[in-house]
Coordinates of N, CA and C in Angstrom, one line a residue:
M1 N 2.5 -53.7 -37.2 CA 3.8 -54.4 -37.4 C 3.7 -55.9 -37.5
T2 N 4.3 -56.5 -38.4 CA 4.3 -58.0 -38.5 C 5.2 -58.6 -37.5
D3 N 5.2 -59.9 -37.3 CA 6.1 -60.6 -36.4 C 7.3 -61.0 -37.3
N4 N 8.4 -61.5 -36.6 CA 9.6 -61.8 -37.2 C 9.6 -63.0 -38.1
T5 N 8.5 -63.8 -38.2 CA 8.5 -64.9 -39.0 C 8.1 -64.5 -40.5
T6 N 7.6 -63.3 -40.6 CA 7.2 -62.8 -42.0 C 8.5 -62.5 -42.8
R7 N 8.5 -63.0 -44.0 CA 9.6 -62.6 -44.9 C 9.3 -61.2 -45.5
V8 N 10.4 -60.4 -45.4 CA 10.3 -59.0 -45.8 C 11.3 -58.7 -46.9
A9 N 10.8 -57.9 -47.9 CA 11.7 -57.5 -49.0 C 11.7 -56.0 -49.1
L10 N 12.8 -55.4 -49.6 CA 12.9 -54.1 -50.0 C 13.2 -54.1 -51.5
V11 N 12.5 -53.4 -52.3 CA 12.8 -53.3 -53.8 C 13.0 -51.9 -54.1
T12 N 14.3 -51.5 -54.5 CA 14.6 -50.2 -54.9 C 14.0 -50.0 -56.4
G13 N 13.6 -48.8 -56.7 CA 13.0 -48.6 -58.0 C 11.7 -49.4 -58.1
G14 N 11.0 -49.5 -57.0 CA 9.9 -50.5 -57.0 C 8.6 -49.9 -57.4
S15 N 8.6 -48.6 -57.9 CA 7.3 -48.0 -58.2 C 6.9 -48.1 -59.7
G16 N 7.8 -48.7 -60.5 CA 7.4 -48.8 -62.0 C 8.3 -49.8 -62.7
G17 N 7.8 -50.2 -63.9 CA 8.6 -51.1 -64.7 C 8.9 -52.4 -64.1
I18 N 10.1 -52.9 -64.2 CA 10.5 -54.2 -63.6 C 10.3 -54.1 -62.1
G19 N 10.7 -53.0 -61.5 CA 10.6 -52.9 -60.0 C 9.2 -53.2 -59.5
R20 N 8.2 -52.6 -60.2 CA 6.8 -52.8 -59.7 C 6.4 -54.3 -59.9
A21 N 6.8 -54.9 -61.0 CA 6.5 -56.3 -61.3 C 7.1 -57.2 -60.2
V22 N 8.3 -56.8 -59.8 CA 9.0 -57.6 -58.7 C 8.2 -57.4 -57.4
V23 N 7.8 -56.2 -57.1 CA 7.0 -55.9 -55.8 C 5.8 -56.8 -55.8
E24 N 5.0 -56.8 -56.9 CA 3.8 -57.5 -57.0 C 4.0 -59.0 -56.9
R25 N 5.1 -59.5 -57.5 CA 5.4 -60.9 -57.5 C 5.8 -61.4 -56.1
L26 N 6.6 -60.6 -55.5 CA 7.1 -61.0 -54.1 C 5.9 -60.9 -53.2
A27 N 5.0 -60.0 -53.3 CA 3.9 -59.9 -52.5 C 3.0 -61.1 -52.6
R28 N 2.8 -61.6 -53.8 CA 2.0 -62.8 -54.0 C 2.7 -64.0 -53.3
D29 N 4.0 -64.0 -53.2 CA 4.7 -65.1 -52.4 C 4.6 -64.9 -50.9
G30 N 3.9 -63.9 -50.5 CA 3.7 -63.7 -49.1 C 4.7 -62.7 -48.4
F31 N 5.6 -62.1 -49.2 CA 6.5 -61.1 -48.6 C 5.7 -59.8 -48.3
A32 N 6.1 -59.2 -47.2 CA 5.8 -57.8 -46.9 C 6.9 -57.0 -47.7
V33 N 6.5 -56.0 -48.3 CA 7.4 -55.3 -49.3 C 7.6 -53.8 -49.0
G34 N 8.8 -53.4 -48.9 CA 9.1 -51.9 -49.0 C 9.3 -51.5 -50.4
V35 N 8.5 -50.6 -50.9 CA 8.4 -50.1 -52.2 C 9.2 -48.7 -52.3
H36 N 10.5 -48.8 -52.7 CA 11.3 -47.7 -52.8 C 11.1 -46.8 -54.0
Y37 N 11.1 -45.5 -53.9 CA 11.0 -44.6 -55.0 C 12.0 -43.5 -54.8
A38 N 12.4 -42.9 -55.9 CA 13.3 -41.7 -55.8 C 12.6 -40.4 -55.9
G39 N 11.6 -40.3 -56.8 CA 11.0 -39.0 -57.0 C 9.5 -39.0 -57.2
N40 N 8.9 -40.2 -57.6 CA 7.5 -40.2 -58.0 C 6.7 -40.9 -56.8
K41 N 6.3 -40.1 -55.8 CA 5.6 -40.6 -54.7 C 4.2 -41.2 -55.1
A42 N 3.6 -40.5 -56.0 CA 2.2 -41.0 -56.4 C 2.3 -42.3 -57.0
R43 N 3.3 -42.6 -57.8 CA 3.4 -43.9 -58.5 C 3.7 -45.0 -57.4
A44 N 4.6 -44.7 -56.4 CA 4.9 -45.6 -55.4 C 3.6 -45.9 -54.5
D45 N 2.8 -44.9 -54.3 CA 1.6 -45.1 -53.5 C 0.6 -45.9 -54.3
E46 N 0.6 -45.8 -55.6 CA -0.3 -46.6 -56.4 C 0.2 -48.1 -56.3
T47 N 1.5 -48.3 -56.3 CA 2.0 -49.7 -56.2 C 1.6 -50.3 -54.9
V48 N 1.8 -49.5 -53.8 CA 1.4 -50.0 -52.5 C -0.1 -50.3 -52.4
A49 N -0.9 -49.4 -53.0 CA -2.3 -49.6 -53.0 C -2.7 -50.9 -53.8
A50 N -2.0 -51.2 -54.9 CA -2.3 -52.4 -55.7 C -2.0 -53.7 -54.8
V51 N -0.8 -53.6 -54.1 CA -0.5 -54.8 -53.3 C -1.5 -55.0 -52.2
T52 N -1.9 -53.9 -51.6 CA -2.8 -53.9 -50.4 C -4.2 -54.5 -50.9
A53 N -4.6 -54.0 -52.1 CA -5.9 -54.4 -52.6 C -5.9 -55.9 -52.9
A54 N -4.7 -56.5 -53.2 CA -4.6 -57.9 -53.5 C -4.4 -58.7 -52.3
G55 N -4.4 -58.1 -51.1 CA -4.3 -58.8 -49.8 C -2.9 -58.8 -49.3
G56 N -2.0 -58.1 -49.9 CA -0.6 -58.1 -49.4 C -0.3 -56.9 -48.5
R57 N 0.9 -56.8 -48.1 CA 1.4 -55.7 -47.2 C 2.5 -55.0 -47.9
A58 N 2.5 -53.7 -47.9 CA 3.6 -52.9 -48.5 C 3.6 -51.5 -47.9
V59 N 4.8 -50.9 -48.0 CA 5.0 -49.5 -47.5 C 5.9 -48.8 -48.5
A60 N 5.6 -47.5 -48.8 CA 6.5 -46.8 -49.6 C 7.6 -46.1 -48.8
V61 N 8.8 -46.2 -49.4 CA 9.9 -45.5 -48.7 C 10.7 -44.7 -49.8
A62 N 11.3 -43.6 -49.5 CA 11.9 -42.7 -50.5 C 13.4 -42.6 -50.3
G63 N 14.1 -42.1 -51.3 CA 15.5 -41.8 -51.1 C 16.3 -42.0 -52.4
D64 N 17.4 -41.2 -52.5 CA 18.3 -41.4 -53.6 C 19.2 -42.6 -53.2
V65 N 19.3 -43.6 -54.1 CA 20.0 -44.8 -53.8 C 21.5 -44.5 -53.6
A66 N 22.0 -43.5 -54.1 CA 23.4 -43.2 -54.0 C 23.7 -42.4 -52.7
D67 N 22.7 -42.0 -52.0 CA 22.9 -41.2 -50.8 C 22.8 -42.2 -49.6
E68 N 23.9 -42.4 -48.9 CA 23.9 -43.4 -47.8 C 23.0 -43.0 -46.7
H69 N 22.8 -41.7 -46.4 CA 22.0 -41.3 -45.3 C 20.5 -41.6 -45.7
A70 N 20.1 -41.2 -46.9 CA 18.8 -41.5 -47.3 C 18.4 -43.0 -47.3
M71 N 19.4 -43.8 -47.7 CA 19.1 -45.2 -47.8 C 19.1 -45.8 -46.4
T72 N 19.9 -45.3 -45.5 CA 19.9 -45.8 -44.1 C 18.4 -45.5 -43.6
D73 N 17.9 -44.3 -43.9 CA 16.5 -44.0 -43.4 C 15.5 -45.0 -44.1
A74 N 15.7 -45.3 -45.3 CA 14.7 -46.1 -46.0 C 14.7 -47.6 -45.5
F75 N 16.0 -48.1 -45.2 CA 16.1 -49.4 -44.6 C 15.5 -49.4 -43.2
D76 N 15.8 -48.3 -42.5 CA 15.2 -48.2 -41.1 C 13.6 -48.3 -41.1
A77 N 13.1 -47.6 -42.1 CA 11.6 -47.5 -42.2 C 11.0 -48.8 -42.5
V78 N 11.6 -49.6 -43.4 CA 11.1 -50.9 -43.7 C 11.2 -51.8 -42.4
E79 N 12.4 -51.8 -41.8 CA 12.5 -52.6 -40.6 C 11.6 -52.2 -39.5
R80 N 11.3 -51.0 -39.3 CA 10.3 -50.5 -38.3 C 8.9 -51.0 -38.6
E81 N 8.6 -51.0 -39.9 CA 7.2 -51.3 -40.3 C 7.0 -52.9 -40.2
F82 N 8.0 -53.7 -40.6 CA 7.8 -55.1 -40.8 C 8.6 -56.0 -39.9
G83 N 9.5 -55.4 -39.1 CA 10.2 -56.2 -38.1 C 11.5 -56.8 -38.5
G84 N 12.0 -56.5 -39.7 CA 13.3 -57.1 -40.1 C 13.4 -57.0 -41.6
L85 N 14.4 -57.7 -42.2 CA 14.6 -57.6 -43.6 C 15.3 -58.9 -44.1
D86 N 14.7 -59.5 -45.1 CA 15.3 -60.8 -45.6 C 15.8 -60.7 -47.1
V87 N 15.2 -59.9 -47.9 CA 15.6 -59.8 -49.3 C 15.6 -58.4 -49.7
V88 N 16.7 -58.0 -50.4 CA 16.8 -56.7 -51.1 C 17.0 -56.9 -52.6
V89 N 16.1 -56.2 -53.3 CA 16.2 -56.3 -54.8 C 16.5 -54.9 -55.3
N90 N 17.6 -54.7 -56.0 CA 18.1 -53.4 -56.4 C 17.8 -53.2 -57.9
T91 N 16.6 -52.8 -58.2 CA 16.3 -52.6 -59.7 C 16.6 -51.2 -60.1
A92 N 16.8 -50.3 -59.2 CA 16.9 -48.9 -59.5 C 18.2 -48.7 -60.4
G93 N 18.0 -47.9 -61.5 CA 19.1 -47.7 -62.4 C 18.6 -46.7 -63.5
I94 N 19.6 -46.1 -64.2 CA 19.3 -45.3 -65.4 C 20.2 -45.7 -66.6
M95 N 19.7 -45.4 -67.8 CA 20.3 -45.8 -69.0 C 20.4 -44.6 -69.9
L96 N 21.5 -44.1 -70.3 CA 21.7 -43.0 -71.2 C 22.6 -43.5 -72.3
L97 N 22.1 -43.5 -73.5 CA 22.9 -44.1 -74.6 C 23.6 -43.1 -75.5
S98 N 24.8 -43.4 -75.9 CA 25.5 -42.6 -76.9 C 26.8 -43.4 -77.2
P99 N 27.3 -43.2 -78.5 CA 28.6 -43.8 -78.8 C 29.6 -43.2 -77.8
I100 N 30.6 -44.0 -77.5 CA 31.6 -43.6 -76.5 C 32.3 -42.3 -77.0
A101 N 32.6 -42.1 -78.3 CA 33.3 -41.0 -78.8 C 32.5 -39.6 -78.6
T102 N 31.2 -39.7 -78.5 CA 30.4 -38.5 -78.4 C 29.6 -38.4 -77.0
L103 N 29.9 -39.3 -76.1 CA 29.1 -39.3 -74.8 C 29.4 -38.0 -74.0
D104 N 28.4 -37.4 -73.6 CA 28.5 -36.3 -72.6 C 29.0 -36.9 -71.3
L105 N 30.1 -36.5 -70.8 CA 30.7 -37.1 -69.6 C 29.8 -36.8 -68.4
A106 N 28.9 -35.8 -68.4 CA 28.0 -35.6 -67.3 C 27.0 -36.8 -67.3
D107 N 26.6 -37.3 -68.4 CA 25.8 -38.5 -68.5 C 26.5 -39.7 -67.9
L108 N 27.8 -39.9 -68.2 CA 28.6 -40.9 -67.7 C 28.5 -40.8 -66.1
D109 N 28.7 -39.6 -65.6 CA 28.7 -39.5 -64.2 C 27.4 -39.8 -63.6
R110 N 26.3 -39.4 -64.2 CA 25.0 -39.7 -63.7 C 24.7 -41.2 -63.6
M111 N 25.1 -41.9 -64.7 CA 24.9 -43.3 -64.7 C 25.7 -44.0 -63.6
H112 N 27.0 -43.6 -63.5 CA 27.8 -44.3 -62.6 C 27.4 -43.9 -61.1
R113 N 26.9 -42.7 -60.9 CA 26.4 -42.4 -59.5 C 25.2 -43.3 -59.1
T114 N 24.3 -43.4 -60.0 CA 23.1 -44.3 -59.7 C 23.4 -45.8 -59.8
N115 N 24.0 -46.2 -60.9 CA 24.2 -47.6 -61.1 C 25.3 -48.3 -60.4
I116 N 26.4 -47.6 -60.2 CA 27.5 -48.1 -59.4 C 27.4 -47.7 -57.9
R117 N 27.5 -46.4 -57.7 CA 27.5 -46.0 -56.3 C 26.1 -46.4 -55.6
G118 N 25.0 -46.3 -56.3 CA 23.7 -46.6 -55.8 C 23.7 -48.1 -55.4
T119 N 24.1 -48.9 -56.3 CA 24.1 -50.4 -56.0 C 25.1 -50.7 -54.9
F120 N 26.2 -50.0 -54.8 CA 27.1 -50.2 -53.7 C 26.5 -49.8 -52.4
V121 N 25.9 -48.6 -52.3 CA 25.3 -48.2 -51.1 C 24.2 -49.1 -50.6
V122 N 23.3 -49.5 -51.6 CA 22.2 -50.5 -51.2 C 22.7 -51.8 -50.8
S123 N 23.7 -52.3 -51.5 CA 24.3 -53.6 -51.1 C 25.0 -53.5 -49.7
Q124 N 25.6 -52.4 -49.5 CA 26.3 -52.3 -48.2 C 25.3 -52.3 -47.1
Q125 N 24.1 -51.6 -47.2 CA 23.1 -51.6 -46.2 C 22.5 -53.0 -46.1
A126 N 22.3 -53.7 -47.2 CA 21.7 -55.0 -47.2 C 22.7 -56.0 -46.5
A127 N 23.9 -55.9 -46.8 CA 24.9 -56.8 -46.1 C 24.9 -56.7 -44.6
R128 N 24.6 -55.5 -44.1 CA 24.6 -55.2 -42.7 C 23.4 -55.7 -42.0
R129 N 22.3 -55.8 -42.7 CA 21.0 -55.9 -42.1 C 20.2 -57.2 -42.4
I130 N 20.5 -57.9 -43.5 CA 19.6 -59.0 -43.9 C 19.8 -60.2 -43.0
R131 N 18.7 -60.8 -42.7 CA 18.7 -61.9 -41.8 C 19.2 -63.2 -42.5
S132 N 19.7 -64.2 -41.7 CA 20.1 -65.5 -42.2 C 19.0 -66.0 -43.0
G133 N 19.4 -66.6 -44.2 CA 18.4 -67.2 -45.1 C 17.9 -66.3 -46.1
G134 N 18.5 -65.1 -46.1 CA 18.1 -64.0 -47.0 C 18.8 -64.0 -48.4
A135 N 18.5 -62.9 -49.2 CA 19.1 -62.8 -50.5 C 19.2 -61.3 -50.9
I136 N 20.3 -61.1 -51.6 CA 20.6 -59.8 -52.2 C 20.6 -60.0 -53.7
I137 N 19.8 -59.2 -54.4 CA 19.6 -59.4 -55.9 C 19.8 -58.1 -56.6
N138 N 20.9 -57.9 -57.3 CA 21.2 -56.7 -58.0 C 20.9 -56.9 -59.5
F139 N 21.0 -55.8 -60.2 CA 20.6 -55.8 -61.6 C 21.7 -55.4 -62.5
S140 N 22.1 -56.3 -63.5 CA 23.0 -56.0 -64.6 C 22.2 -55.9 -65.9
T141 N 22.8 -56.3 -67.0 CA 22.1 -56.3 -68.3 C 22.8 -57.3 -69.2
S142 N 22.0 -57.9 -70.1 CA 22.5 -58.8 -71.0 C 23.3 -58.2 -72.1
V143 N 23.3 -56.8 -72.2 CA 24.1 -56.1 -73.1 C 25.6 -56.3 -72.8
T144 N 26.0 -56.7 -71.6 CA 27.4 -57.0 -71.4 C 27.9 -58.1 -72.3
R145 N 26.9 -59.0 -72.8 CA 27.3 -60.0 -73.7 C 26.9 -59.6 -75.2
L146 N 25.9 -58.9 -75.3 CA 25.4 -58.5 -76.7 C 26.2 -57.5 -77.3
R147 N 26.8 -56.6 -76.6 CA 27.7 -55.6 -77.1 C 27.1 -54.6 -78.1
F148 N 25.9 -54.2 -77.9 CA 25.2 -53.2 -78.8 C 26.0 -51.9 -78.8
P149 N 26.2 -51.3 -80.0 CA 26.8 -50.0 -80.1 C 25.9 -49.0 -79.3
A150 N 26.6 -48.0 -78.8 CA 26.0 -46.9 -78.0 C 25.7 -47.2 -76.5
Y151 N 25.9 -48.5 -76.1 CA 25.7 -48.9 -74.8 C 26.9 -48.9 -73.9
G152 N 28.0 -48.4 -74.4 CA 29.3 -48.6 -73.8 C 29.4 -48.1 -72.3
A153 N 28.9 -46.9 -72.1 CA 28.9 -46.3 -70.7 C 28.0 -47.1 -69.8
Y154 N 26.8 -47.4 -70.3 CA 25.8 -48.2 -69.5 C 26.3 -49.6 -69.2
V155 N 26.9 -50.3 -70.1 CA 27.5 -51.6 -69.9 C 28.7 -51.5 -68.9
A156 N 29.5 -50.4 -69.0 CA 30.6 -50.3 -68.0 C 30.0 -50.2 -66.6
S157 N 28.9 -49.5 -66.4 CA 28.3 -49.4 -65.1 C 27.8 -50.7 -64.6
K158 N 27.2 -51.5 -65.5 CA 26.6 -52.7 -65.1 C 27.6 -53.8 -64.9
A159 N 28.8 -53.7 -65.7 CA 29.8 -54.7 -65.4 C 30.4 -54.5 -64.0
A160 N 30.4 -53.3 -63.6 CA 30.9 -53.0 -62.2 C 29.9 -53.6 -61.2
V161 N 28.6 -53.5 -61.5 CA 27.6 -54.1 -60.6 C 27.8 -55.6 -60.5
E162 N 28.1 -56.3 -61.6 CA 28.3 -57.7 -61.6 C 29.6 -58.0 -60.7
G163 N 30.6 -57.2 -60.9 CA 31.8 -57.5 -60.1 C 31.6 -57.4 -58.6
M164 N 31.0 -56.3 -58.2 CA 30.8 -56.1 -56.7 C 29.8 -57.2 -56.2
T165 N 28.8 -57.6 -57.0 CA 27.8 -58.6 -56.6 C 28.5 -59.9 -56.3
L166 N 29.4 -60.3 -57.2 CA 30.0 -61.6 -57.1 C 31.0 -61.7 -55.9
I167 N 31.7 -60.5 -55.7 CA 32.6 -60.5 -54.5 C 31.8 -60.4 -53.2
L168 N 30.7 -59.7 -53.1 CA 29.9 -59.6 -51.9 C 29.4 -61.0 -51.5
A169 N 29.1 -61.9 -52.5 CA 28.6 -63.2 -52.2 C 29.7 -64.0 -51.4
R170 N 30.9 -63.7 -51.8 CA 32.0 -64.4 -51.1 C 32.4 -63.8 -49.7
E171 N 32.1 -62.5 -49.6 CA 32.3 -61.8 -48.3 C 31.3 -62.2 -47.3
L172 N 30.2 -62.7 -47.7 CA 29.1 -63.0 -46.8 C 29.1 -64.5 -46.4
R173 N 30.3 -65.2 -46.6 CA 30.5 -66.6 -46.3 C 30.0 -66.8 -44.8
G174 N 29.3 -67.9 -44.6 CA 28.9 -68.3 -43.3 C 27.6 -67.6 -42.7
R175 N 27.0 -66.7 -43.5 CA 25.8 -66.1 -43.0 C 24.5 -66.6 -43.7
D176 N 24.6 -67.5 -44.6 CA 23.5 -68.1 -45.3 C 22.7 -67.0 -46.0
I177 N 23.4 -66.1 -46.7 CA 22.8 -65.1 -47.5 C 23.3 -65.2 -48.9
T178 N 22.4 -65.3 -49.9 CA 22.9 -65.5 -51.3 C 22.9 -64.1 -51.9
V179 N 23.9 -63.9 -52.8 CA 24.0 -62.6 -53.6 C 24.2 -62.9 -55.0
N180 N 23.3 -62.5 -55.8 CA 23.3 -62.7 -57.3 C 22.9 -61.4 -58.0
A181 N 23.1 -61.5 -59.3 CA 22.7 -60.5 -60.2 C 21.8 -61.0 -61.3
V182 N 20.8 -60.3 -61.7 CA 19.9 -60.6 -62.8 C 20.3 -59.7 -64.0
A183 N 20.5 -60.3 -65.2 CA 20.8 -59.5 -66.4 C 19.8 -59.7 -67.4
P184 N 18.7 -58.8 -67.4 CA 17.7 -58.9 -68.4 C 18.2 -58.6 -69.8
G185 N 17.5 -59.2 -70.8 CA 17.7 -58.8 -72.2 C 16.7 -57.7 -72.5
P186 N 16.4 -57.3 -73.8 CA 15.4 -56.3 -74.1 C 14.1 -56.6 -73.5
T187 N 13.6 -55.7 -72.7 CA 12.4 -55.9 -71.9 C 11.5 -54.7 -72.1
A188 N 10.2 -54.9 -72.3 CA 9.3 -53.9 -72.7 C 8.9 -53.0 -71.5
T189 N 9.9 -52.1 -71.1 CA 9.7 -51.1 -70.1 C 10.0 -49.7 -70.7
P190 N 9.5 -48.7 -70.0 CA 9.8 -47.3 -70.5 C 11.3 -47.1 -70.7
L191 N 12.0 -47.6 -69.7 CA 13.5 -47.4 -69.8 C 14.1 -47.9 -71.1
F192 N 13.6 -49.1 -71.5 CA 14.1 -49.6 -72.7 C 13.5 -49.0 -74.0
L193 N 12.2 -48.8 -74.0 CA 11.5 -48.4 -75.2 C 11.7 -46.9 -75.5
D194 N 12.1 -46.1 -74.6 CA 12.2 -44.7 -74.8 C 13.3 -44.4 -75.8
G195 N 12.9 -43.6 -76.9 CA 13.9 -43.2 -77.9 C 14.1 -44.1 -79.0
K196 N 13.4 -45.3 -79.0 CA 13.5 -46.3 -80.0 C 12.3 -46.2 -81.0
D197 N 12.6 -46.3 -82.3 CA 11.4 -46.4 -83.2 C 10.9 -47.8 -83.3
Q198 N 9.8 -47.9 -83.9 CA 9.1 -49.2 -83.9 C 9.9 -50.3 -84.7
T199 N 10.5 -49.9 -85.7 CA 11.3 -50.9 -86.5 C 12.5 -51.4 -85.6
T200 N 13.1 -50.6 -84.8 CA 14.2 -51.0 -84.0 C 13.6 -52.0 -82.9
I201 N 12.5 -51.6 -82.4 CA 11.9 -52.5 -81.3 C 11.5 -53.8 -81.9
D202 N 10.9 -53.8 -83.1 CA 10.5 -55.1 -83.8 C 11.7 -55.9 -84.1
D203 N 12.8 -55.3 -84.6 CA 14.0 -56.1 -84.9 C 14.6 -56.8 -83.6
L204 N 14.6 -56.0 -82.5 CA 15.1 -56.6 -81.3 C 14.2 -57.7 -80.8
A205 N 12.9 -57.6 -80.9 CA 12.0 -58.6 -80.5 C 12.2 -59.9 -81.3
A206 N 12.5 -59.7 -82.6 CA 12.7 -60.9 -83.5 C 14.0 -61.6 -83.3
T207 N 15.0 -61.0 -82.7 CA 16.3 -61.5 -82.5 C 16.3 -62.8 -81.6
A208 N 15.6 -62.7 -80.5 CA 15.6 -63.8 -79.6 C 14.9 -65.0 -80.2
P209 N 15.4 -66.3 -79.8 CA 14.7 -67.5 -80.3 C 13.2 -67.5 -80.0
L210 N 12.8 -66.9 -78.9 CA 11.4 -66.9 -78.5 C 10.6 -65.8 -79.2
E211 N 11.3 -64.9 -80.0 CA 10.7 -64.0 -80.9 C 9.8 -63.0 -80.3
R212 N 10.2 -62.5 -79.1 CA 9.4 -61.4 -78.5 C 10.4 -60.7 -77.5
L213 N 9.9 -59.5 -77.1 CA 10.6 -58.8 -76.0 C 10.2 -59.5 -74.7
G214 N 11.1 -59.4 -73.7 CA 10.8 -59.8 -72.4 C 9.7 -58.9 -71.8
T215 N 9.0 -59.3 -70.7 CA 8.1 -58.5 -70.0 C 8.6 -58.3 -68.6
P216 N 8.2 -57.2 -67.9 CA 8.6 -57.1 -66.5 C 8.2 -58.3 -65.7
Q217 N 7.1 -59.0 -66.0 CA 6.8 -60.2 -65.3 C 7.7 -61.3 -65.5
D218 N 8.3 -61.4 -66.7 CA 9.3 -62.4 -66.9 C 10.5 -62.3 -66.0
I219 N 10.9 -61.0 -65.8 CA 12.1 -60.7 -65.0 C 11.7 -60.9 -63.5
A220 N 10.5 -60.6 -63.2 CA 10.1 -60.8 -61.8 C 10.1 -62.2 -61.4
E221 N 9.8 -63.1 -62.3 CA 9.8 -64.6 -62.0 C 11.2 -65.0 -61.6
T222 N 12.2 -64.4 -62.4 CA 13.6 -64.8 -62.1 C 14.0 -64.3 -60.7
V223 N 13.5 -63.1 -60.4 CA 13.8 -62.5 -59.0 C 13.2 -63.4 -57.9
A224 N 11.9 -63.8 -58.1 CA 11.2 -64.6 -57.1 C 11.9 -65.9 -56.9
F225 N 12.5 -66.5 -58.0 CA 13.2 -67.7 -57.9 C 14.4 -67.5 -57.0
L226 N 15.2 -66.5 -57.2 CA 16.4 -66.2 -56.4 C 16.0 -65.8 -55.0
A227 N 14.9 -65.1 -54.8 CA 14.5 -64.7 -53.5 C 13.9 -65.8 -52.6
G228 N 13.5 -66.9 -53.3 CA 12.8 -67.9 -52.5 C 13.5 -69.3 -52.6
P229 N 13.2 -70.1 -53.6 CA 13.7 -71.5 -53.5 C 15.2 -71.7 -54.0
A230 N 15.8 -70.7 -54.6 CA 17.1 -70.9 -55.3 C 18.2 -70.7 -54.3
R231 N 18.3 -71.5 -53.2 CA 19.3 -71.4 -52.2 C 20.6 -71.9 -52.5
W232 N 20.7 -72.6 -53.6 CA 22.0 -73.1 -54.0 C 22.6 -72.3 -55.2
I233 N 22.0 -71.3 -55.6 CA 22.5 -70.4 -56.6 C 23.1 -69.2 -55.8
N234 N 24.4 -68.9 -56.0 CA 25.0 -67.9 -55.2 C 26.2 -67.4 -56.0
G235 N 26.4 -66.1 -56.0 CA 27.6 -65.5 -56.6 C 27.5 -65.7 -58.1
Q236 N 26.3 -65.5 -58.7 CA 26.1 -65.8 -60.1 C 25.4 -64.6 -60.7
T237 N 25.5 -64.5 -62.1 CA 24.7 -63.6 -62.9 C 23.8 -64.4 -63.8
L238 N 22.5 -64.2 -63.6 CA 21.5 -65.0 -64.4 C 21.1 -64.1 -65.5
Y239 N 21.2 -64.6 -66.7 CA 20.8 -63.9 -67.9 C 19.3 -64.3 -68.3
A240 N 18.4 -63.3 -68.1 CA 17.0 -63.6 -68.4 C 16.7 -62.8 -69.7
N241 N 16.8 -63.5 -70.9 CA 16.7 -62.8 -72.1 C 16.1 -63.6 -73.3
G242 N 15.5 -64.7 -73.0 CA 14.8 -65.5 -74.0 C 15.8 -66.2 -75.0
G243 N 17.0 -66.4 -74.5 CA 18.0 -67.1 -75.4 C 18.8 -66.2 -76.3
L244 N 18.7 -64.9 -76.1 CA 19.3 -63.9 -77.0 C 20.8 -64.0 -76.9
A245 N 21.3 -64.3 -75.7 CA 22.8 -64.4 -75.5 C 23.1 -65.4 -74.4

């Protein structure tokens, strides 16, 4: 167990994509990191091993983000291992695309359970536990501005994330805890690339002034900024999208 001077982070969805990049970036900044996963223990263990091999400290914790009992256990495990909690980054989310007129409402419910209820449950635990000087960082999407067709239900869930994030920042007045959301643009992760043909991917990459897709590492840098030096940024949504919106 580390002492209480060590900065400690918990990253939900931390076993792959943006989440893994965030874990590795925070570990390089000296954080001890809880790597949360929902179903893929092997991938979470690989992430922990990568952090450990680089000289960092990490532990894998499991649970459905929308299950308050499972997340209570996950938060407890991180606190037991590292002695406290300073930063919570909630990257866990799902994206199911369809025009609103033809969306299967079961998909709507799945997204809302993970993206809205899951963010709420994680934020609730974070608000109860994070030490003074800490940060809560949730995830939205730049599509709230870009308004791509077929993203209606996903955007609805992420607009809810933005709303609860900005209110929580105000509810934590006096505790020296920042609460912000990161809204990535098109980023080269399996979540984004799945189901898209190469022409669509190339067109999206060319749209941003920087003429490329974002990388998980690009987004992780934004998170590291909010988790560390950005103490005067609070109650905001930061759009990390290369100038796309």
